[in-house]
């Protein structure tokens, strides 16, 4: 297979206003984000010939967005998906551009995730959820009714095996909240978190406190992908895609024999091979953080710390500015906002472009970064980007 290294780029990113009650529709939020991404790239809507989105039946369609945006795309696509869908759609966009189907693709996620359909509660029909989830009828009636319970089970087992403590989870949260204090658009801007406060907070679902959960927010994010050749004509500085592993799945049946593996374990080797780099070359990261524990498990999977050492890695401040791997520097989904991870993609693009140069928010000398997606222990994706 031909390599795509450095042949495609992200040339525009944008977001809508972030709130707990937007008072408008996902379509309006998507329009705001798309227009911001177009402005960032210096492109007109008519230059977009592909539009893609993902959702959990809580958004507008790509056709609707294109219509109101004033674009006439050759290709539209909407998929059902969550935390690894950004990477998958970027890979799809690359494939479409590679085969001459389109030239420039806009990808977005728009949701009223707080005032509308909430991942952990309101807006879902429980009977529908049991049927929609593989095996849902076997665990939802017994109290495991949301992601906090499901992920808590995996986290508890892994923590016992890897020697992780509640404080190690807390170091992830405290680090990301610290980043949010430099980001006026973050939900928890002006609300720092100390380890003392974290440890005093009661559990919502063991081992998770409210600080270990991602946020719920009403917002939209958008990114624009095109070829490296066309990127030369854009206003923004391109961020080149060195390698991408779009979506790797591990069947539920595999858990019957090995509960310790996650899909990210299988993504990492292929990703680094495609990009031609190692974990030691990565200078900044956006690690999918629906829960604090998920960050720890991915740090292992992507080779930043070994099992048994990942707790010390985060406790030493390596996720903070000045650490070995500044991570989720806008605050991430734990303290900035939540769009199934796309907000983390926007931030790493801005870091690698050095958009924050001259401020305390900029990671110094960062040229190569990793962005990971996680839809669950069984589904993952990731990409490596460069200046």
Short mmCIF file of C-alpha atoms in Angstrom, two decimals, residues 39-206:
data_model
loop_
_atom_site.label_atom_id
_atom_site.label_comp_id
_atom_site.label_asym_id
_atom_site.label_seq_id
_atom_site.Cartn_x
_atom_site.Cartn_y
_atom_site.Cartn_z
CA UNK A 39 -12.22 31.41 7.87
CA UNK A 40 -9.24 29.76 9.53
CA UNK A 41 -8.28 28.05 6.27
CA UNK A 42 -9.08 31.05 4.08
CA UNK A 43 -11.51 29.00 2.01
CA UNK A 44 -15.01 29.62 0.63
CA UNK A 45 -17.89 27.22 1.19
CA UNK A 46 -17.99 26.48 -2.56
CA UNK A 47 -14.49 24.98 -2.28
CA UNK A 48 -15.75 22.26 0.07
CA UNK A 49 -16.74 19.23 -2.00
CA UNK A 50 -17.00 16.67 0.79
CA UNK A 51 -18.87 16.93 4.10
CA UNK A 52 -18.85 14.25 6.82
CA UNK A 53 -20.10 13.94 10.36
CA UNK A 54 -20.63 11.46 13.16
CA UNK A 55 -23.25 11.41 15.87
CA UNK A 56 -25.32 9.32 18.25
CA UNK A 57 -28.62 10.34 16.64
CA UNK A 58 -28.21 13.76 18.25
CA UNK A 59 -27.12 16.00 15.38
CA UNK A 60 -27.90 17.39 11.94
CA UNK A 61 -26.99 15.71 8.68
CA UNK A 62 -24.10 16.64 6.40
CA UNK A 63 -26.57 17.39 3.64
CA UNK A 64 -28.37 19.88 5.87
CA UNK A 65 -25.13 21.58 6.86
CA UNK A 66 -23.93 21.79 3.25
CA UNK A 67 -27.26 23.28 2.15
CA UNK A 68 -27.24 26.06 4.73
CA UNK A 69 -23.50 26.61 4.36
CA UNK A 70 -23.87 27.20 0.63
CA UNK A 71 -21.69 24.28 -0.43
CA UNK A 72 -22.44 21.81 -3.22
CA UNK A 73 -20.50 18.73 -2.15
CA UNK A 74 -19.91 15.74 -4.39
CA UNK A 75 -19.97 13.52 -1.34
CA UNK A 76 -21.74 13.56 2.02
CA UNK A 77 -21.52 10.99 4.78
CA UNK A 78 -23.01 10.61 8.26
CA UNK A 79 -22.04 7.75 10.53
CA UNK A 80 -23.08 6.54 13.94
CA UNK A 81 -20.06 6.73 16.17
CA UNK A 82 -18.29 8.21 19.13
CA UNK A 83 -14.76 8.64 20.35
CA UNK A 84 -12.68 7.20 17.52
CA UNK A 85 -14.78 8.56 14.66
CA UNK A 86 -12.73 11.69 13.96
CA UNK A 87 -9.72 9.62 12.91
CA UNK A 88 -11.89 7.29 10.85
CA UNK A 89 -13.50 10.13 8.91
CA UNK A 90 -10.14 11.81 8.33
CA UNK A 91 -8.91 8.52 6.88
CA UNK A 92 -12.04 8.33 4.72
CA UNK A 93 -11.41 11.87 3.51
CA UNK A 94 -7.83 10.96 2.58
CA UNK A 95 -9.07 7.95 0.63
CA UNK A 96 -11.60 10.04 -1.27
CA UNK A 97 -9.02 12.70 -2.12
CA UNK A 98 -6.45 10.04 -3.07
CA UNK A 99 -8.85 8.48 -5.60
CA UNK A 100 -9.91 11.82 -7.08
CA UNK A 101 -13.46 11.79 -5.76
CA UNK A 102 -13.12 15.08 -3.87
CA UNK A 103 -10.51 17.73 -3.13
CA UNK A 104 -11.36 19.25 0.24
CA UNK A 105 -13.45 17.74 3.05
CA UNK A 106 -15.11 19.35 6.05
CA UNK A 107 -15.66 17.05 9.05
CA UNK A 108 -17.75 18.13 12.02
CA UNK A 109 -19.39 17.04 15.26
CA UNK A 110 -22.33 19.08 16.53
CA UNK A 111 -24.33 18.26 19.65
CA UNK A 112 -26.43 19.63 22.46
CA UNK A 113 -24.71 17.25 24.81
CA UNK A 114 -25.93 18.95 27.96
CA UNK A 115 -29.33 20.45 27.18
CA UNK A 116 -30.31 17.72 24.71
CA UNK A 117 -29.22 14.10 24.52
CA UNK A 118 -26.86 13.38 27.42
CA UNK A 119 -24.49 10.43 27.21
CA UNK A 120 -25.01 9.52 30.84
CA UNK A 121 -28.69 10.22 31.19
CA UNK A 122 -31.39 12.43 29.68
CA UNK A 123 -32.60 12.02 26.12
CA UNK A 124 -32.10 8.24 25.90
CA UNK A 125 -34.83 5.65 25.83
CA UNK A 126 -33.54 2.86 28.12
CA UNK A 127 -35.30 0.09 26.19
CA UNK A 128 -33.78 1.40 22.95
CA UNK A 129 -30.35 1.57 24.58
CA UNK A 130 -30.53 -2.04 25.78
CA UNK A 131 -31.32 -3.21 22.27
CA UNK A 132 -28.81 -0.96 20.56
CA UNK A 133 -25.90 -2.00 22.74
CA UNK A 134 -24.33 -5.37 22.08
CA UNK A 135 -25.31 -7.43 25.09
CA UNK A 136 -27.05 -4.49 26.77
CA UNK A 137 -29.83 -6.64 28.18
CA UNK A 138 -27.29 -8.62 30.18
CA UNK A 139 -25.91 -5.73 32.22
CA UNK A 140 -28.09 -2.61 32.02
CA UNK A 141 -30.94 -4.11 34.15
CA UNK A 142 -28.39 -4.89 36.87
CA UNK A 143 -27.26 -1.32 37.44
CA UNK A 144 -24.50 -0.89 34.85
CA UNK A 145 -26.56 1.70 33.03
CA UNK A 146 -23.94 4.14 31.76
CA UNK A 147 -20.32 4.60 30.73
CA UNK A 148 -19.25 5.44 34.28
CA UNK A 149 -20.18 1.97 35.46
CA UNK A 150 -18.78 0.16 32.41
CA UNK A 151 -15.44 1.92 32.41
CA UNK A 152 -15.19 1.71 36.17
CA UNK A 153 -15.05 -2.07 35.95
CA UNK A 154 -12.15 -2.00 33.50
CA UNK A 155 -10.40 0.70 35.51
CA UNK A 156 -10.65 -1.17 38.80
CA UNK A 157 -9.10 -4.32 37.34
CA UNK A 158 -6.30 -2.45 35.58
CA UNK A 159 -5.50 -0.33 38.62
CA UNK A 160 -5.15 -3.44 40.77
CA UNK A 161 -2.83 -5.08 38.24
CA UNK A 162 -0.74 -2.00 37.46
CA UNK A 163 -0.42 -0.71 41.02
CA UNK A 164 -2.38 2.46 40.29
CA UNK A 165 -4.03 4.48 43.06
CA UNK A 166 -6.74 7.09 43.36
CA UNK A 167 -4.01 9.73 43.47
CA UNK A 168 -2.74 8.64 40.07
CA UNK A 169 -6.18 9.28 38.61
CA UNK A 170 -6.11 12.60 40.43
CA UNK A 171 -2.84 13.63 38.78
CA UNK A 172 -4.51 13.32 35.38
CA UNK A 173 -7.43 15.48 36.50
CA UNK A 174 -5.30 18.09 38.28
CA UNK A 175 -3.00 18.41 35.24
CA UNK A 176 -5.86 18.95 32.81
CA UNK A 177 -7.67 21.38 35.10
CA UNK A 178 -4.40 23.31 35.31
CA UNK A 179 -4.34 23.58 31.51
CA UNK A 180 -7.92 24.84 31.53
CA UNK A 181 -6.85 27.82 33.60
CA UNK A 182 -5.00 29.13 30.50
CA UNK A 183 -8.02 28.63 28.26
CA UNK A 184 -10.80 31.22 28.71
CA UNK A 185 -13.14 29.05 26.61
CA UNK A 186 -12.82 26.07 28.95
CA UNK A 187 -15.79 25.23 31.17
CA UNK A 188 -13.52 25.03 34.20
CA UNK A 189 -11.57 28.19 33.45
CA UNK A 190 -11.23 29.94 36.80
CA UNK A 191 -11.93 26.68 38.67
CA UNK A 192 -8.58 25.05 39.46
CA UNK A 193 -8.47 21.67 41.15
CA UNK A 194 -6.05 20.70 43.92
CA UNK A 195 -5.14 17.15 44.82
CA UNK A 196 -6.56 17.75 48.30
CA UNK A 197 -9.93 18.75 46.86
CA UNK A 198 -9.87 15.85 44.42
CA UNK A 199 -9.25 13.27 47.14
CA UNK A 200 -12.06 14.70 49.29
CA UNK A 201 -14.58 14.36 46.46
CA UNK A 202 -16.90 11.34 46.84
CA UNK A 203 -17.13 8.65 44.21
CA UNK A 204 -19.95 8.68 41.69
CA UNK A 205 -19.04 5.27 40.35
CA UNK A 206 -15.93 3.64 41.77
#
